Amino acid sequence: MARPTPPEFEKTKIVAENRRARYEYFIDDVYEAGIALTGTEVKSLRFGQGSIAESYAEVKNGEVWLVNSNIPEFSHGNRYNHEPKRVRKLLLKEREIAKFHGAVERKGMTLVPLSVYFNSRGRAKVELALAKGKNAADKRATSKDRDWQRDKARIMREHG
């Protein structure tokens, strides 16, 4: 019997999105990962602050780390406030980590975070994708295709 397709991730509140990732990379597989955060980081994310525009993930010593993501200091934090650009651990199953490690080492792929959000249970999650970089011609083709889809929709609306 075929395995049922998993449902789309439940995103109740999207905090940060990496919109440029779909333009810069071919997205292969998408995974959901938890993030190990401190208390003030969670509070900053709940206020909608945070950026993953220049961030990426890497596999080190059997663990996956989110590098270069920015969660600004909590405005009402005290001396125990967090460091904004610290490296954060991503919580994944061992089988997923092994798959990431193999894809990054052998196939030359990259781990790109697509979005940071809170799920229906109030947990902070990262949508992580295995991706392969595009070259300039691929990016031109993507923008050309996107423009054509926009024009086609406009023509269909006008001529019904």
PDB file of C-alpha atoms in Angstrom:
ATOM      1  CA  MET A   1       0.000   0.000   0.000  1.00  0.00           C
ATOM      2  CA  ALA A   2       1.319   3.463  -0.849  1.00  0.00           C
ATOM      3  CA  ARG A   3       2.331   5.769   1.946  1.00  0.00           C
ATOM      4  CA  PRO A   4      -0.090   8.725   2.305  1.00  0.00           C
ATOM      5  CA  THR A   5       1.281  12.137   1.476  1.00  0.00           C
ATOM      6  CA  PRO A   6       1.988  14.183   4.587  1.00  0.00           C
ATOM      7  CA  PRO A   7      -0.220  17.215   5.188  1.00  0.00           C
ATOM      8  CA  GLU A   8       1.185  20.691   4.639  1.00  0.00           C
ATOM      9  CA  PHE A   9       2.816  22.189   7.734  1.00  0.00           C
ATOM     10  CA  GLU A  10       0.397  24.006  10.042  1.00  0.00           C
ATOM     11  CA  LYS A  11       1.591  27.600  10.087  1.00  0.00           C
ATOM     12  CA  THR A  12      -0.518  29.731  12.393  1.00  0.00           C
ATOM     13  CA  LYS A  13       1.849  32.720  12.594  1.00  0.00           C
ATOM     14  CA  ILE A  14       4.668  33.242  10.096  1.00  0.00           C
ATOM     15  CA  VAL A  15       7.454  35.313  11.676  1.00  0.00           C
ATOM     16  CA  ALA A  16      10.079  35.451   8.907  1.00  0.00           C
ATOM     17  CA  GLU A  17      10.231  34.275   5.317  1.00  0.00           C
ATOM     18  CA  ASN A  18      13.145  33.827   2.959  1.00  0.00           C
ATOM     19  CA  ARG A  19      11.362  34.804  -0.250  1.00  0.00           C
ATOM     20  CA  ARG A  20      14.580  35.053  -2.220  1.00  0.00           C
ATOM     21  CA  ALA A  21      15.404  31.363  -1.625  1.00  0.00           C
ATOM     22  CA  ARG A  22      12.948  30.143  -4.277  1.00  0.00           C
ATOM     23  CA  TYR A  23      14.585  32.494  -6.789  1.00  0.00           C
ATOM     24  CA  GLU A  24      18.179  31.585  -5.894  1.00  0.00           C
ATOM     25  CA  TYR A  25      17.750  27.781  -5.507  1.00  0.00           C
ATOM     26  CA  PHE A  26      15.973  24.763  -6.950  1.00  0.00           C
ATOM     27  CA  ILE A  27      14.001  23.445  -3.945  1.00  0.00           C
ATOM     28  CA  ASP A  28      14.062  19.637  -3.648  1.00  0.00           C
ATOM     29  CA  ASP A  29      12.644  18.433  -0.328  1.00  0.00           C
ATOM     30  CA  VAL A  30      11.082  20.502   2.430  1.00  0.00           C
ATOM     31  CA  TYR A  31      11.269  19.538   6.114  1.00  0.00           C
ATOM     32  CA  GLU A  32       9.977  20.970   9.368  1.00  0.00           C
ATOM     33  CA  ALA A  33      12.469  21.370  12.197  1.00  0.00           C
ATOM     34  CA  GLY A  34      12.192  22.659  15.734  1.00  0.00           C
ATOM     35  CA  ILE A  35      14.583  25.313  17.040  1.00  0.00           C
ATOM     36  CA  ALA A  36      16.336  25.306  20.410  1.00  0.00           C
ATOM     37  CA  LEU A  37      15.667  28.858  21.645  1.00  0.00           C
ATOM     38  CA  THR A  38      16.061  30.782  24.884  1.00  0.00           C
ATOM     39  CA  GLY A  39      13.141  32.587  26.526  1.00  0.00           C
ATOM     40  CA  THR A  40      13.916  36.059  25.217  1.00  0.00           C
ATOM     41  CA  GLU A  41      14.329  34.692  21.672  1.00  0.00           C
ATOM     42  CA  VAL A  42      10.830  33.231  21.783  1.00  0.00           C
ATOM     43  CA  LYS A  43       9.442  36.543  23.034  1.00  0.00           C
ATOM     44  CA  SER A  44      11.149  38.446  20.215  1.00  0.00           C
ATOM     45  CA  LEU A  45       9.742  36.001  17.666  1.00  0.00           C
ATOM     46  CA  ARG A  46       6.239  36.336  19.126  1.00  0.00           C
ATOM     47  CA  PHE A  47       6.494  40.096  18.556  1.00  0.00           C
ATOM     48  CA  GLY A  48       7.217  39.314  14.878  1.00  0.00           C
ATOM     49  CA  GLN A  49      10.898  40.225  14.922  1.00  0.00           C
ATOM     50  CA  GLY A  50      13.473  38.074  13.197  1.00  0.00           C
ATOM     51  CA  SER A  51      15.160  37.574   9.859  1.00  0.00           C
ATOM     52  CA  ILE A  52      16.464  34.551   7.980  1.00  0.00           C
ATOM     53  CA  ALA A  53      17.304  36.343   4.712  1.00  0.00           C
ATOM     54  CA  GLU A  54      21.043  35.530   4.731  1.00  0.00           C
ATOM     55  CA  SER A  55      20.908  32.378   6.846  1.00  0.00           C
ATOM     56  CA  TYR A  56      21.700  28.760   6.028  1.00  0.00           C
ATOM     57  CA  ALA A  57      21.943  25.477   7.914  1.00  0.00           C
ATOM     58  CA  GLU A  58      24.937  23.178   8.264  1.00  0.00           C
ATOM     59  CA  VAL A  59      25.536  19.682   9.585  1.00  0.00           C
ATOM     60  CA  LYS A  60      28.292  19.382  12.217  1.00  0.00           C
ATOM     61  CA  ASN A  61      29.026  16.362  14.420  1.00  0.00           C
ATOM     62  CA  GLY A  62      25.663  14.737  13.773  1.00  0.00           C
ATOM     63  CA  GLU A  63      23.691  17.906  14.563  1.00  0.00           C
ATOM     64  CA  VAL A  64      22.130  20.570  12.350  1.00  0.00           C
ATOM     65  CA  TRP A  65      22.772  24.249  13.137  1.00  0.00           C
ATOM     66  CA  LEU A  66      21.051  27.375  11.846  1.00  0.00           C
ATOM     67  CA  VAL A  67      23.760  29.924  11.033  1.00  0.00           C
ATOM     68  CA  ASN A  68      23.483  33.691  10.498  1.00  0.00           C
ATOM     69  CA  SER A  69      19.818  34.056  11.442  1.00  0.00           C
ATOM     70  CA  ASN A  70      19.002  37.289  13.239  1.00  0.00           C
ATOM     71  CA  ILE A  71      16.598  37.452  16.176  1.00  0.00           C
ATOM     72  CA  PRO A  72      16.996  40.915  17.732  1.00  0.00           C
ATOM     73  CA  GLU A  73      17.315  41.335  21.474  1.00  0.00           C
ATOM     74  CA  PHE A  74      14.036  41.448  23.374  1.00  0.00           C
ATOM     75  CA  SER A  75      13.168  45.062  24.166  1.00  0.00           C
ATOM     76  CA  HIS A  76      12.091  44.315  27.760  1.00  0.00           C
ATOM     77  CA  GLY A  77      14.875  41.799  28.375  1.00  0.00           C
ATOM     78  CA  ASN A  78      17.246  42.093  31.306  1.00  0.00           C
ATOM     79  CA  ARG A  79      20.869  41.105  31.633  1.00  0.00           C
ATOM     80  CA  TYR A  80      19.987  37.561  30.521  1.00  0.00           C
ATOM     81  CA  ASN A  81      19.059  38.749  27.034  1.00  0.00           C
ATOM     82  CA  HIS A  82      20.315  36.650  24.110  1.00  0.00           C
ATOM     83  CA  GLU A  83      22.928  37.345  21.455  1.00  0.00           C
ATOM     84  CA  PRO A  84      21.099  38.294  18.198  1.00  0.00           C
ATOM     85  CA  LYS A  85      23.173  36.342  15.636  1.00  0.00           C
ATOM     86  CA  ARG A  86      24.106  33.266  17.624  1.00  0.00           C
ATOM     87  CA  VAL A  87      24.162  29.801  16.046  1.00  0.00           C
ATOM     88  CA  ARG A  88      20.966  27.915  16.914  1.00  0.00           C
ATOM     89  CA  LYS A  89      20.488  24.162  17.060  1.00  0.00           C
ATOM     90  CA  LEU A  90      17.769  22.633  14.899  1.00  0.00           C
ATOM     91  CA  LEU A  91      15.841  19.684  16.289  1.00  0.00           C
ATOM     92  CA  LEU A  92      15.515  16.855  13.764  1.00  0.00           C
ATOM     93  CA  LYS A  93      15.360  13.066  13.721  1.00  0.00           C
ATOM     94  CA  GLU A  94      18.597  11.151  13.188  1.00  0.00           C
ATOM     95  CA  ARG A  95      17.413   9.740   9.869  1.00  0.00           C
ATOM     96  CA  GLU A  96      16.720  13.247   8.547  1.00  0.00           C
ATOM     97  CA  ILE A  97      20.123  14.464   9.747  1.00  0.00           C
ATOM     98  CA  ALA A  98      21.818  11.532   7.993  1.00  0.00           C
ATOM     99  CA  LYS A  99      19.933  12.341   4.785  1.00  0.00           C
ATOM    100  CA  PHE A 100      20.989  16.001   5.012  1.00  0.00           C
ATOM    101  CA  HIS A 101      24.601  15.042   5.654  1.00  0.00           C
ATOM    102  CA  GLY A 102      24.681  12.724   2.631  1.00  0.00           C
ATOM    103  CA  ALA A 103      23.029  15.250   0.322  1.00  0.00           C
ATOM    104  CA  VAL A 104      25.330  18.091   1.359  1.00  0.00           C
ATOM    105  CA  GLU A 105      28.501  15.989   1.145  1.00  0.00           C
ATOM    106  CA  ARG A 106      27.843  13.946  -1.997  1.00  0.00           C
ATOM    107  CA  LYS A 107      25.413  15.937  -4.116  1.00  0.00           C
ATOM    108  CA  GLY A 108      26.641  19.444  -3.320  1.00  0.00           C
ATOM    109  CA  MET A 109      23.282  20.600  -2.046  1.00  0.00           C
ATOM    110  CA  THR A 110      22.564  23.354   0.477  1.00  0.00           C
ATOM    111  CA  LEU A 111      20.246  23.514   3.494  1.00  0.00           C
ATOM    112  CA  VAL A 112      18.186  26.681   3.158  1.00  0.00           C
ATOM    113  CA  PRO A 113      15.606  27.890   5.706  1.00  0.00           C
ATOM    114  CA  LEU A 114      12.428  29.016   3.929  1.00  0.00           C
ATOM    115  CA  SER A 115      10.434  30.357   6.876  1.00  0.00           C
ATOM    116  CA  VAL A 116      10.247  30.614  10.662  1.00  0.00           C
ATOM    117  CA  TYR A 117       6.776  30.234  12.135  1.00  0.00           C
ATOM    118  CA  PHE A 118       4.718  29.098  15.096  1.00  0.00           C
ATOM    119  CA  ASN A 119       2.623  25.960  14.646  1.00  0.00           C
ATOM    120  CA  SER A 120      -0.838  25.341  16.092  1.00  0.00           C
ATOM    121  CA  ARG A 121       0.668  24.187  19.408  1.00  0.00           C
ATOM    122  CA  GLY A 122       2.665  27.416  19.781  1.00  0.00           C
ATOM    123  CA  ARG A 123       6.069  25.898  19.019  1.00  0.00           C
ATOM    124  CA  ALA A 124       8.635  27.784  16.952  1.00  0.00           C
ATOM    125  CA  LYS A 125       9.522  25.847  13.797  1.00  0.00           C
ATOM    126  CA  VAL A 126      11.752  26.303  10.753  1.00  0.00           C
ATOM    127  CA  GLU A 127      10.788  25.162   7.281  1.00  0.00           C
ATOM    128  CA  LEU A 128      14.073  23.765   5.969  1.00  0.00           C
ATOM    129  CA  ALA A 129      14.719  22.828   2.332  1.00  0.00           C
ATOM    130  CA  LEU A 130      17.340  20.762   0.552  1.00  0.00           C
ATOM    131  CA  ALA A 131      18.221  22.958  -2.400  1.00  0.00           C
ATOM    132  CA  LYS A 132      20.617  23.216  -5.312  1.00  0.00           C
ATOM    133  CA  GLY A 133      21.872  26.616  -6.478  1.00  0.00           C
ATOM    134  CA  LYS A 134      20.748  28.132  -9.759  1.00  0.00           C
ATOM    135  CA  ASN A 135      23.045  29.759 -12.275  1.00  0.00           C
ATOM    136  CA  ALA A 136      22.283  33.064 -14.024  1.00  0.00           C
ATOM    137  CA  ALA A 137      20.491  31.456 -16.991  1.00  0.00           C
ATOM    138  CA  ASP A 138      18.192  29.505 -14.672  1.00  0.00           C
ATOM    139  CA  LYS A 139      17.330  32.701 -12.775  1.00  0.00           C
ATOM    140  CA  ARG A 140      16.506  34.477 -16.049  1.00  0.00           C
ATOM    141  CA  ALA A 141      14.282  31.596 -17.099  1.00  0.00           C
ATOM    142  CA  THR A 142      12.505  31.683 -13.735  1.00  0.00           C
ATOM    143  CA  SER A 143      11.781  35.404 -13.974  1.00  0.00           C
ATOM    144  CA  LYS A 144      10.715  35.036 -17.631  1.00  0.00           C
ATOM    145  CA  ASP A 145       8.304  32.243 -16.711  1.00  0.00           C
ATOM    146  CA  ARG A 146       6.921  34.242 -13.782  1.00  0.00           C
ATOM    147  CA  ASP A 147       6.335  37.263 -16.036  1.00  0.00           C
ATOM    148  CA  TRP A 148       4.580  35.089 -18.609  1.00  0.00           C
ATOM    149  CA  GLN A 149       2.283  33.586 -15.936  1.00  0.00           C
ATOM    150  CA  ARG A 150       1.387  37.106 -14.768  1.00  0.00           C
ATOM    151  CA  ASP A 151       0.685  38.287 -18.335  1.00  0.00           C
ATOM    152  CA  LYS A 152      -1.342  35.176 -19.096  1.00  0.00           C
ATOM    153  CA  ALA A 153      -3.511  35.724 -16.005  1.00  0.00           C
ATOM    154  CA  ARG A 154      -4.046  39.379 -17.000  1.00  0.00           C
ATOM    155  CA  ILE A 155      -5.090  38.367 -20.543  1.00  0.00           C
ATOM    156  CA  MET A 156      -7.487  35.735 -19.190  1.00  0.00           C
ATOM    157  CA  ARG A 157      -9.087  38.279 -16.855  1.00  0.00           C
ATOM    158  CA  GLU A 158      -9.547  40.826 -19.634  1.00  0.00           C
ATOM    159  CA  HIS A 159     -10.908  38.478 -22.296  1.00  0.00           C
ATOM    160  CA  GLY A 160     -12.635  36.043 -19.922  1.00  0.00           C
TER     161      GLY A 160
END
